[in-house]
mmCIF file of C-alpha atoms in Angstrom:
data_model
loop_
_atom_site.group_PDB
_atom_site.id
_atom_site.type_symbol
_atom_site.label_atom_id
_atom_site.label_comp_id
_atom_site.label_asym_id
_atom_site.label_seq_id
_atom_site.Cartn_x
_atom_site.Cartn_y
_atom_site.Cartn_z
ATOM 1 C CA THR A 646 84.303 114.017 88.272
ATOM 2 C CA LEU A 647 87.154 114.634 85.585
ATOM 3 C CA LYS A 648 86.210 118.298 85.117
ATOM 4 C CA ASN A 649 86.104 118.989 88.906
ATOM 5 C CA LEU A 650 89.635 117.178 89.061
ATOM 6 C CA HIS A 651 91.098 119.163 86.250
ATOM 7 C CA SER A 652 89.638 122.541 87.858
ATOM 8 C CA GLY A 653 91.454 121.540 91.001
ATOM 9 C CA SER A 654 88.193 121.196 92.979
ATOM 10 C CA ILE A 655 88.404 117.601 93.939
ATOM 11 C CA LEU A 656 90.998 114.817 94.264
ATOM 12 C CA LEU A 657 90.706 111.242 93.175
ATOM 13 C CA PRO A 658 91.000 108.411 95.784
ATOM 14 C CA GLY A 659 94.660 107.752 96.721
ATOM 15 C CA MET A 660 95.718 111.217 95.483
ATOM 16 C CA SER A 661 97.970 113.034 97.990
ATOM 17 C CA PRO A 662 99.188 116.254 96.273
ATOM 18 C CA LEU A 663 102.434 117.824 97.069
ATOM 19 C CA ALA A 664 104.531 121.116 96.106
ATOM 20 C CA GLN A 665 108.154 120.058 95.290
ATOM 21 C CA LYS A 666 111.052 121.812 97.026
ATOM 22 C CA TYR A 667 114.293 122.552 95.134
ATOM 23 C CA ALA A 668 116.834 125.314 94.849
ATOM 24 C CA GLY A 669 118.468 126.880 91.593
ATOM 25 C CA HIS A 670 120.824 129.357 90.110
ATOM 26 C CA ARG A 671 118.583 132.218 88.890
ATOM 27 C CA HIS A 672 120.506 134.623 86.714
ATOM 28 C CA GLY A 673 123.601 132.868 87.903
ATOM 29 C CA VAL A 674 122.756 133.507 91.611
ATOM 30 C CA PHE A 675 122.126 130.599 93.996
ATOM 31 C CA ASN A 676 118.728 130.736 95.706
ATOM 32 C CA ASP A 677 117.453 127.847 98.034
ATOM 33 C CA ARG A 678 114.083 129.277 98.912
ATOM 34 C CA ILE A 679 112.081 128.194 95.820
ATOM 35 C CA GLY A 680 110.112 125.310 94.796
ATOM 36 C CA ASP A 681 106.661 124.635 93.010
ATOM 37 C CA ALA A 682 105.026 128.167 93.305
ATOM 38 C CA ARG A 683 101.845 127.209 91.638
ATOM 39 C CA SER A 684 102.001 123.543 90.735
ATOM 40 C CA LEU A 685 101.146 120.538 92.611
ATOM 41 C CA LEU A 686 102.098 116.783 91.823
ATOM 42 C CA LEU A 687 98.771 114.923 92.038
ATOM 43 C CA GLY A 688 100.477 111.491 91.279
ATOM 44 C CA GLU A 689 101.430 109.227 88.512
ATOM 45 C CA VAL A 690 99.166 107.667 85.838
ATOM 46 C CA ALA A 691 99.436 105.208 83.178
ATOM 47 C CA THR A 692 99.288 106.300 79.716
ATOM 48 C CA PRO A 693 100.004 104.951 76.138
ATOM 49 C CA LEU A 694 103.313 106.993 76.375
ATOM 50 C CA GLY A 695 104.151 105.164 79.693
ATOM 51 C CA ARG A 696 103.710 106.177 83.263
ATOM 52 C CA MET A 697 103.527 109.895 83.690
ATOM 53 C CA GLU A 698 103.590 112.532 86.439
ATOM 54 C CA MET A 699 100.340 114.328 86.816
ATOM 55 C CA TYR A 700 100.686 118.033 87.591
ATOM 56 C CA LEU A 701 98.036 120.712 88.369
ATOM 57 C CA LYS A 702 99.210 124.129 87.600
ATOM 58 C CA GLY A 703 97.434 127.293 88.778
ATOM 59 C CA GLY A 704 95.430 125.884 91.731
ATOM 60 C CA GLY A 705 96.549 128.573 94.119
ATOM 61 C CA ARG A 706 99.264 129.431 96.534
ATOM 62 C CA THR A 707 101.745 126.589 97.903
ATOM 63 C CA PRO A 708 104.349 126.724 100.596
ATOM 64 C CA TYR A 709 106.769 128.128 97.987
ATOM 65 C CA ALA A 710 104.737 130.858 96.308
ATOM 66 C CA LEU A 711 106.473 133.523 98.359
ATOM 67 C CA ARG A 712 104.680 136.791 97.193
ATOM 68 C CA GLY A 713 102.805 135.276 94.205
ATOM 69 C CA ASP A 714 99.095 134.287 94.330
ATOM 70 C CA GLY A 715 99.604 130.815 92.838
ATOM 71 C CA TYR A 716 97.152 131.409 89.967
ATOM 72 C CA LEU A 717 97.583 130.928 86.100
ATOM 73 C CA GLY A 718 96.356 133.481 83.649
ATOM 74 C CA LEU A 719 94.051 132.102 80.969
ATOM 75 C CA ARG A 720 96.252 133.457 78.062
ATOM 76 C CA SER A 721 99.217 131.932 79.661
ATOM 77 C CA ALA A 722 97.507 128.576 80.091
ATOM 78 C CA VAL A 723 96.434 128.609 76.251
ATOM 79 C CA LYS A 724 100.030 129.549 75.403
ATOM 80 C CA GLU A 725 101.467 126.710 77.380
ATOM 81 C CA TYR A 726 98.984 124.237 75.808
ATOM 82 C CA LEU A 727 99.622 125.366 72.209
ATOM 83 C CA VAL A 728 103.438 125.617 72.473
ATOM 84 C CA SER A 729 103.635 122.164 74.214
ATOM 85 C CA HIS A 730 101.570 120.556 71.602
ATOM 86 C CA ALA A 731 103.529 122.394 68.747
ATOM 87 C CA LEU A 732 107.010 120.993 70.278
ATOM 88 C CA TYR A 733 105.405 117.422 70.628
ATOM 89 C CA GLY A 734 104.406 117.522 67.080
ATOM 90 C CA ILE A 735 107.753 118.001 65.689
ATOM 91 C CA GLY A 736 109.273 115.487 68.206
ATOM 92 C CA ILE A 737 110.993 117.718 70.601
ATOM 93 C CA PRO A 738 110.685 116.342 74.145
ATOM 94 C CA THR A 739 108.277 118.334 76.477
ATOM 95 C CA SER A 740 105.828 118.347 79.283
ATOM 96 C CA LEU A 741 102.331 118.052 77.732
ATOM 97 C CA PRO A 742 99.176 119.616 78.875
ATOM 98 C CA LEU A 743 96.210 117.343 79.068
ATOM 99 C CA SER A 744 93.514 119.969 79.738
ATOM 100 C CA ILE A 745 92.691 123.717 80.289
ATOM 101 C CA CYS A 746 89.859 124.725 82.832
ATOM 102 C CA ASN A 747 89.004 128.220 82.809
ATOM 103 C CA HIS A 748 87.633 129.939 86.000
ATOM 104 C CA LYS A 749 85.526 132.784 86.908
ATOM 105 C CA ARG A 750 88.127 134.064 89.184
ATOM 106 C CA LYS A 751 89.937 137.236 87.814
ATOM 107 C CA ILE A 752 93.441 137.884 88.482
ATOM 108 C CA PHE A 753 95.680 140.869 87.437
ATOM 109 C CA ARG A 754 98.863 140.341 85.543
ATOM 110 C CA ASP A 755 99.628 142.881 82.848
ATOM 111 C CA GLN A 756 95.889 143.386 82.732
ATOM 112 C CA LEU A 757 92.662 142.121 84.408
ATOM 113 C CA GLU A 758 92.087 138.504 83.014
ATOM 114 C CA LYS A 759 90.439 135.155 83.813
ATOM 115 C CA SER A 760 92.399 132.653 85.573
ATOM 116 C CA ALA A 761 92.788 129.020 84.618
ATOM 117 C CA THR A 762 94.039 125.635 85.762
ATOM 118 C CA VAL A 763 96.327 123.219 83.625
ATOM 119 C CA ILE A 764 96.663 119.400 83.848
ATOM 120 C CA ARG A 765 100.127 118.491 82.345
ATOM 121 C CA LEU A 766 102.027 115.346 82.103
ATOM 122 C CA SER A 767 105.624 114.578 81.987
ATOM 123 C CA PRO A 768 107.632 111.171 82.608
ATOM 124 C CA SER A 769 109.237 113.355 85.480
ATOM 125 C CA HIS A 770 109.324 116.949 86.623
ATOM 126 C CA ALA A 771 112.736 116.320 88.204
ATOM 127 C CA ARG A 772 115.033 119.451 87.663
ATOM 128 C CA VAL A 773 118.487 120.157 88.282
ATOM 129 C CA GLY A 774 117.349 122.166 91.169
ATOM 130 C CA HIS A 775 116.218 118.968 92.909
ATOM 131 C CA PHE A 776 119.888 117.931 93.070
ATOM 132 C CA GLU A 777 121.096 121.227 94.176
ATOM 133 C CA TRP A 778 118.739 121.206 97.083
ATOM 134 C CA LEU A 779 119.805 117.815 98.071
ATOM 135 C CA ALA A 780 123.452 118.521 97.778
ATOM 136 C CA THR A 781 123.219 121.575 99.964
ATOM 137 C CA ARG A 782 121.627 119.288 102.703
ATOM 138 C CA GLY A 783 124.275 116.621 102.111
ATOM 139 C CA ASN A 784 121.578 114.067 101.516
ATOM 140 C CA ALA A 785 123.209 111.289 99.441
ATOM 141 C CA ALA A 786 120.563 108.722 100.173
ATOM 142 C CA ALA A 787 117.630 110.867 98.843
ATOM 143 C CA MET A 788 119.610 111.753 95.984
ATOM 144 C CA LYS A 789 120.332 107.894 95.359
ATOM 145 C CA ALA A 790 116.681 107.237 95.644
ATOM 146 C CA LEU A 791 115.790 109.999 93.084
ATOM 147 C CA ILE A 792 118.464 108.605 90.517
ATOM 148 C CA ALA A 793 116.845 105.114 91.185
ATOM 149 C CA HIS A 794 113.384 106.673 90.335
ATOM 150 C CA LEU A 795 114.725 108.362 87.093
ATOM 151 C CA GLY A 796 116.203 105.370 85.957
ATOM 152 C CA GLY A 797 112.780 103.998 85.390
ATOM 153 C CA CYS A 798 111.864 107.152 83.695
ATOM 154 C CA TYR A 799 114.792 106.615 81.277
ATOM 155 C CA GLY A 800 113.595 103.050 80.522
ATOM 156 C CA GLU A 801 116.341 101.378 82.096
ATOM 157 C CA GLY A 802 115.825 97.928 83.711
ATOM 158 C CA GLY A 803 117.312 97.278 87.152
ATOM 159 C CA GLU A 804 119.440 99.749 88.981
ATOM 160 C CA MET A 805 120.920 102.936 87.281
ATOM 161 C CA SER A 806 124.471 103.708 88.466
ATOM 162 C CA VAL A 807 125.084 107.409 89.199
ATOM 163 C CA GLU A 808 127.412 107.423 86.166
ATOM 164 C CA GLN A 809 125.022 106.132 83.930
ATOM 165 C CA PHE A 810 122.501 108.635 85.061
ATOM 166 C CA PHE A 811 124.788 111.528 84.461
ATOM 167 C CA LYS A 812 125.671 110.176 80.890
ATOM 168 C CA HIS A 813 122.137 109.884 80.093
ATOM 169 C CA SER A 814 121.311 113.442 81.596
ATOM 170 C CA VAL A 815 124.193 115.040 79.306
ATOM 171 C CA GLN A 816 123.065 113.038 76.253
ATOM 172 C CA ARG A 817 119.322 114.035 76.503
ATOM 173 C CA ALA A 818 120.265 117.690 77.380
ATOM 174 C CA ALA A 819 122.587 117.961 74.398
ATOM 175 C CA HIS A 820 119.975 116.399 72.048
ATOM 176 C CA LEU A 821 117.214 118.909 73.574
ATOM 177 C CA ALA A 822 119.423 121.914 73.057
ATOM 178 C CA ALA A 823 120.237 120.862 69.514
ATOM 179 C CA ALA A 824 116.366 120.279 68.635
ATOM 180 C CA TRP A 825 115.630 123.873 70.136
ATOM 181 C CA GLN A 826 118.368 125.167 67.694
ATOM 182 C CA VAL A 827 117.295 123.165 64.829
ATOM 183 C CA TRP A 828 113.706 124.234 65.093
ATOM 184 C CA GLY A 829 114.229 127.902 66.105
ATOM 185 C CA PHE A 830 112.678 127.395 69.490
ATOM 186 C CA VAL A 831 113.491 130.071 72.202
ATOM 187 C CA ALA A 832 113.106 128.169 75.423
ATOM 188 C CA GLY A 833 112.883 131.646 77.604
ATOM 189 C CA THR A 834 114.363 131.604 80.985
ATOM 190 C CA LEU A 835 116.655 128.689 81.726
ATOM 191 C CA ASN A 836 117.692 128.846 85.433
ATOM 192 C CA THR A 837 118.896 125.690 86.706
ATOM 193 C CA ASP A 838 115.510 125.034 88.344
ATOM 194 C CA ASP A 839 113.973 125.279 84.912
ATOM 195 C CA ILE A 840 116.326 122.612 83.373
ATOM 196 C CA SER A 841 114.968 119.094 83.424
ATOM 197 C CA ALA A 842 117.095 116.220 84.536
ATOM 198 C CA LEU A 843 115.430 114.119 81.864
ATOM 199 C CA GLY A 844 116.018 116.394 78.735
ATOM 200 C CA VAL A 845 112.398 117.704 78.619
ATOM 201 C CA THR A 846 111.165 121.103 77.903
ATOM 202 C CA LEU A 847 109.649 121.761 81.394
ATOM 203 C CA ASP A 848 108.125 125.088 80.805
ATOM 204 C CA PRO A 849 107.187 125.637 77.122
ATOM 205 C CA GLY A 850 104.783 128.376 77.880
ATOM 206 C CA ALA A 851 107.772 130.548 78.401
ATOM 207 C CA GLY A 852 109.212 130.105 74.926
ATOM 208 C CA ALA A 853 108.385 130.823 71.410
ATOM 209 C CA PHE A 854 109.375 129.818 67.942
ATOM 210 C CA LEU A 855 111.574 132.434 65.997
ATOM 211 C CA GLU A 856 109.812 133.907 63.270
ATOM 212 C CA SER A 857 112.507 136.326 61.794
ATOM 213 C CA CYS A 858 116.151 135.166 62.288
ATOM 214 C CA GLN A 859 116.990 137.550 64.880
ATOM 215 C CA ALA A 860 119.831 135.373 66.710
ATOM 216 C CA LEU A 861 119.629 137.164 69.894
ATOM 217 C CA LEU A 862 116.015 137.150 70.488
ATOM 218 C CA THR A 863 114.694 136.379 74.058
ATOM 219 C CA GLU A 864 111.317 135.760 75.186
ATOM 220 C CA ASP A 865 112.124 136.634 78.853
ATOM 221 C CA CYS A 866 111.496 140.189 79.398
ATOM 222 C CA ASP A 867 113.640 139.912 82.745
ATOM 223 C CA ALA A 868 116.570 138.402 80.980
ATOM 224 C CA VAL A 869 119.859 140.017 81.614
ATOM 225 C CA ASP A 870 122.451 140.580 79.000
ATOM 226 C CA SER A 871 120.748 138.022 76.635
ATOM 227 C CA VAL A 872 121.616 135.170 79.034
ATOM 228 C CA TYR A 873 118.679 133.272 77.919
ATOM 229 C CA ALA A 874 118.795 134.367 74.384
ATOM 230 C CA PHE A 875 118.445 132.010 71.330
ATOM 231 C CA SER A 876 122.119 132.157 70.744
ATOM 232 C CA SER A 877 123.069 131.364 74.263
ATOM 233 C CA GLN A 878 120.804 128.341 75.071
ATOM 234 C CA SER A 879 123.334 125.719 74.850
ATOM 235 C CA GLU A 880 125.637 127.650 77.156
ATOM 236 C CA SER A 881 122.813 127.830 79.673
ATOM 237 C CA ILE A 882 122.090 124.133 79.425
ATOM 238 C CA ARG A 883 125.793 123.386 79.699
ATOM 239 C CA PHE A 884 125.804 125.500 82.995
ATOM 240 C CA GLY A 885 122.933 123.676 84.204
ATOM 241 C CA LEU A 886 124.760 120.373 83.715
ATOM 242 C CA GLU A 887 127.867 121.746 85.351
ATOM 243 C CA VAL A 888 125.673 122.511 88.402
ATOM 244 C CA LEU A 889 124.213 119.194 88.190
ATOM 245 C CA GLY A 890 127.696 117.574 88.236
ATOM 246 C CA ARG A 891 128.661 119.518 91.259
ATOM 247 C CA ALA A 892 125.703 118.209 93.164
ATOM 248 C CA LEU A 893 126.615 114.828 92.067
ATOM 249 C CA ARG A 894 130.058 114.936 93.680
ATOM 250 C CA LEU A 895 128.467 113.591 96.724
ATOM 251 C CA LEU A 896 128.152 110.185 94.880
ATOM 252 C CA LEU A 897 130.728 110.320 91.965
ATOM 253 C CA HIS A 898 134.332 111.167 91.472
ATOM 254 C CA GLU A 899 134.951 114.722 89.972
ATOM 255 C CA GLU A 900 137.208 113.288 87.213
ATOM 256 C CA LYS A 901 134.311 110.944 85.939
ATOM 257 C CA ILE A 902 132.041 114.097 85.974
ATOM 258 C CA ASN A 903 134.167 116.314 84.058
ATOM 259 C CA ALA A 904 134.961 113.513 81.404
ATOM 260 C CA ILE A 905 131.210 113.018 80.914
ATOM 261 C CA LEU A 906 130.551 116.815 80.708
ATOM 262 C CA GLU A 907 133.110 117.306 78.026
ATOM 263 C CA SER A 908 131.169 115.335 75.637
ATOM 264 C CA PHE A 909 128.221 117.805 75.769
ATOM 265 C CA TYR A 910 129.153 120.150 72.825
ATOM 266 C CA ASP A 911 130.227 117.231 70.597
ATOM 267 C CA GLN A 912 126.918 115.464 71.007
ATOM 268 C CA ARG A 913 124.997 118.652 70.677
ATOM 269 C CA LYS A 914 126.825 119.389 67.283
ATOM 270 C CA LYS A 915 126.170 116.011 66.046
ATOM 271 C CA ALA A 916 122.520 116.004 66.888
ATOM 272 C CA MET A 917 122.137 119.538 65.467
ATOM 273 C CA LEU A 918 124.083 118.356 62.142
ATOM 274 C CA CYS A 919 121.708 115.530 61.933
ATOM 275 C CA GLY A 920 118.589 117.636 62.316
ATOM 276 C CA MET A 921 119.743 120.209 59.932
ATOM 277 C CA ARG A 922 120.580 117.878 57.244
ATOM 278 C CA SER A 923 117.031 116.410 57.211
ATOM 279 C CA ARG A 924 115.547 120.012 57.188
ATOM 280 C CA LEU A 925 117.807 120.616 54.115
ATOM 281 C CA GLY A 926 116.723 117.402 52.429
ATOM 282 C CA LEU A 927 120.037 115.697 52.880
ATOM 283 C CA MET A 928 120.182 112.101 54.019
ATOM 284 C CA MET A 929 123.883 111.165 53.915
ATOM 285 C CA SER A 930 126.597 112.680 56.159
ATOM 286 C CA ARG A 931 129.434 114.784 54.572
ATOM 287 C CA GLU A 932 132.275 116.695 56.452
ATOM 288 C CA GLU A 933 131.488 119.811 54.542
ATOM 289 C CA ASP A 934 127.862 119.786 55.782
ATOM 290 C CA SER A 935 128.650 122.019 58.725
ATOM 291 C CA VAL A 936 129.914 124.889 56.455
ATOM 292 C CA LEU A 937 126.887 124.439 54.256
ATOM 293 C CA ILE A 938 124.517 124.713 57.103
ATOM 294 C CA ASN A 939 126.189 127.702 58.665
ATOM 295 C CA GLN A 940 126.190 129.589 55.402
ATOM 296 C CA TRP A 941 122.589 128.823 54.879
ATOM 297 C CA LEU A 942 121.698 130.360 58.424
ATOM 298 C CA SER A 943 123.929 133.335 57.795
ATOM 299 C CA ILE A 944 121.930 133.935 54.501
ATOM 300 C CA LEU A 945 118.669 133.812 56.482
ATOM 301 C CA HIS A 946 120.079 136.069 59.354
ATOM 302 C CA ARG A 947 121.319 138.779 57.056
ATOM 303 C CA LYS A 948 117.689 139.924 56.023
ATOM 304 C CA GLY A 949 115.831 138.566 58.853
ATOM 305 C CA ALA A 950 114.156 135.913 56.886
ATOM 306 C CA ASP A 951 111.252 133.784 58.144
ATOM 307 C CA TYR A 952 113.117 131.004 59.794
ATOM 308 C CA ASN A 953 110.999 127.996 59.462
ATOM 309 C CA SER A 954 109.223 129.173 56.206
ATOM 310 C CA SER A 955 112.685 129.481 54.590
ATOM 311 C CA PHE A 956 112.908 125.677 54.585
ATOM 312 C CA ARG A 957 109.624 125.331 52.860
ATOM 313 C CA TYR A 958 110.863 127.790 50.156
ATOM 314 C CA LEU A 959 114.040 125.768 49.617
ATOM 315 C CA MET A 960 111.864 122.750 49.401
ATOM 316 C CA GLU A 961 110.274 124.314 46.377
ATOM 317 C CA TRP A 962 113.405 125.124 44.481
ATOM 318 C CA LYS A 963 113.890 123.189 41.216
ATOM 319 C CA ASN A 964 117.619 123.687 40.478
ATOM 320 C CA ASP A 965 117.118 126.219 37.793
ATOM 321 C CA GLU A 966 117.476 129.837 37.261
ATOM 322 C CA SER A 967 113.835 130.728 37.822
ATOM 323 C CA SER A 968 113.656 128.807 40.818
ATOM 324 C CA ASP A 969 116.967 130.632 42.034
ATOM 325 C CA HIS A 970 114.892 133.949 41.505
ATOM 326 C CA HIS A 971 112.024 132.864 43.119
ATOM 327 C CA LEU A 972 114.062 131.623 46.403
ATOM 328 C CA ALA A 973 115.877 135.176 46.295
ATOM 329 C CA ASP A 974 112.384 136.950 46.418
ATOM 330 C CA LYS A 975 110.749 134.877 49.129
ATOM 331 C CA LEU A 976 114.100 135.455 51.263
ATOM 332 C CA GLY A 977 114.014 139.179 50.756
ATOM 333 C CA LEU A 978 117.289 139.218 48.767
ATOM 334 C CA GLU A 979 118.251 140.586 45.365
ATOM 335 C CA ARG A 980 117.916 138.198 42.576
ATOM 336 C CA ASN A 981 121.580 138.713 41.660
ATOM 337 C CA ASP A 982 122.796 138.272 45.259
ATOM 338 C CA ARG A 983 126.115 136.758 45.057
ATOM 339 C CA VAL A 984 126.247 134.966 48.461
ATOM 340 C CA LEU A 985 122.911 133.086 47.841
ATOM 341 C CA ALA A 986 124.107 132.169 44.249
ATOM 342 C CA GLU A 987 127.342 130.719 45.685
ATOM 343 C CA TRP A 988 125.384 128.683 48.330
ATOM 344 C CA LEU A 989 123.069 127.405 45.809
ATOM 345 C CA ASN A 990 125.909 126.204 43.758
ATOM 346 C CA ALA A 991 127.326 124.341 46.700
ATOM 347 C CA TYR A 992 124.031 122.745 47.403
ATOM 348 C CA ARG A 993 123.755 121.698 43.999
ATOM 349 C CA LYS A 994 126.977 119.815 44.161
ATOM 350 C CA ARG A 995 126.010 118.527 47.604
ATOM 351 C CA LEU A 996 122.742 117.037 46.284
ATOM 352 C CA GLU A 997 124.726 115.141 43.848
ATOM 353 C CA ASN A 998 125.929 112.866 46.496
ATOM 354 C CA GLU A 999 122.187 111.990 47.306
ATOM 355 C CA CYS A 1000 119.971 109.471 45.728
ATOM 356 C CA PHE A 1001 117.231 112.044 45.199
ATOM 357 C CA THR A 1002 115.269 113.078 42.237
ATOM 358 C CA TYR A 1003 113.435 116.563 42.815
ATOM 359 C CA HIS A 1004 110.308 114.953 43.611
ATOM 360 C CA GLU A 1005 111.605 112.563 46.023
ATOM 361 C CA ARG A 1006 113.649 115.565 47.733
ATOM 362 C CA TYR A 1007 110.551 117.482 47.777
ATOM 363 C CA ARG A 1008 108.375 114.700 49.551
ATOM 364 C CA PHE A 1009 111.361 114.077 51.953
ATOM 365 C CA MET A 1010 111.520 117.778 52.960
ATOM 366 C CA ALA A 1011 107.661 118.013 53.202
ATOM 367 C CA GLY A 1012 107.763 115.377 55.581
ATOM 368 C CA VAL A 1013 110.366 117.057 57.746
ATOM 369 C CA ASN A 1014 109.252 120.704 57.463
ATOM 370 C CA PRO A 1015 105.778 121.368 58.617
ATOM 371 C CA ILE A 1016 103.477 123.729 56.335
ATOM 372 C CA THR A 1017 103.353 125.975 59.169
ATOM 373 C CA ILE A 1018 104.872 126.751 62.617
ATOM 374 C CA LEU A 1019 103.089 128.228 65.737
ATOM 375 C CA ARG A 1020 103.350 131.981 65.717
ATOM 376 C CA GLU A 1021 102.535 134.725 68.166
ATOM 377 C CA ALA A 1022 99.682 135.817 66.152
ATOM 378 C CA ASP A 1023 98.146 132.466 66.313
ATOM 379 C CA ILE A 1024 98.438 132.214 70.137
ATOM 380 C CA CYS A 1025 96.798 135.597 70.349
ATOM 381 C CA ASP A 1026 93.850 134.776 68.142
ATOM 382 C CA VAL A 1027 93.242 131.361 69.988
ATOM 383 C CA SER A 1028 93.570 133.175 73.360
ATOM 384 C CA ALA A 1029 91.019 135.948 72.333
ATOM 385 C CA ALA A 1030 88.570 133.140 71.206
ATOM 386 C CA VAL A 1031 88.997 131.267 74.259
ATOM 387 C CA GLU A 1032 88.460 134.131 76.557
ATOM 388 C CA ALA A 1033 85.185 134.834 74.660
ATOM 389 C CA GLY A 1034 84.222 131.224 75.342
ATOM 390 C CA ASP A 1035 85.101 129.621 72.037
ATOM 391 C CA PHE A 1036 87.483 126.627 72.556
ATOM 392 C CA ILE A 1037 86.978 125.301 69.051
ATOM 393 C CA PRO A 1038 90.204 127.189 67.708
ATOM 394 C CA LEU A 1039 92.210 125.541 70.678
ATOM 395 C CA ALA A 1040 90.891 122.056 69.891
ATOM 396 C CA ARG A 1041 92.115 122.178 66.350
#
């Protein structure tokens, strides 16, 4: 029965699937003819993480499929599964695939491939685009009902005010944008219908983790002028919040909306500093930390160093000349690189403010920075195995 449910063949008693309607700004242009093109909301389920919406993705055309067939390629399903679980493993809020079911049906994307369905969970799949759609219809009552529902997803007891809701949305969005930056995650397309009202990564399969430090990397082949590039993600999220704020004018004064919006960049900066301090093995907060962090990122960018591995290289640094040389080698720099030497001197002084021994710092950084991060080569290898009928690499 579960297999048939996950394949989209049957429904459980009480399920009444629906495709959700919303609007969105796509590449900055408003579009009110969109909705769930290949996904269906099956209902809510109780999980150890709380109540979750259960979505079936890839089951075929919906009323909003437009010219699409509504199906999902097996390779895309595998990528979404792997990226989602990688994000979840490092603590970034994300929708979470529960299962992948491959089908005999063949579909054509850039090549002929098997299709698949994915069951994924999220506290809510509510998007900025839902509010845009309701605002265009002037439907204040439905917007209030949606906010009341999302209040439960936020864990708020009782009724949540519109002002509280927007504050929560801005805070969570700021923390999500910061986490993507800290971990080098490129979310891909960030149209307003891709941006969660709950601060969740809604479509992880569109993204990837940075490998080399190319600040303008984008995973979306259709992106125009790097609008969705790594360095532009916070601006895209901020724009989404502006659009959400405009929609909420049905219920909240513009002055309050603008005041809440003003806090976005400050909240994102604080969250990013906190995350980067941890990755650098720093527990205490100092005013000069932002300079130290920016200089470190500049060093990594200069030679296109491996972003996430570089923190592991720094973790192994032992505050001696031999370690200086070893780190320079790992980062692809000359051993007498002046900029790196100056940065390491500043890092040494900064560590004097901490209460760490080398081994304690090592253990702390090892607990924060994973041994490996999901790479495109890993995704290709697992996809090839799954296409050949071997699901063991996916289960690992």
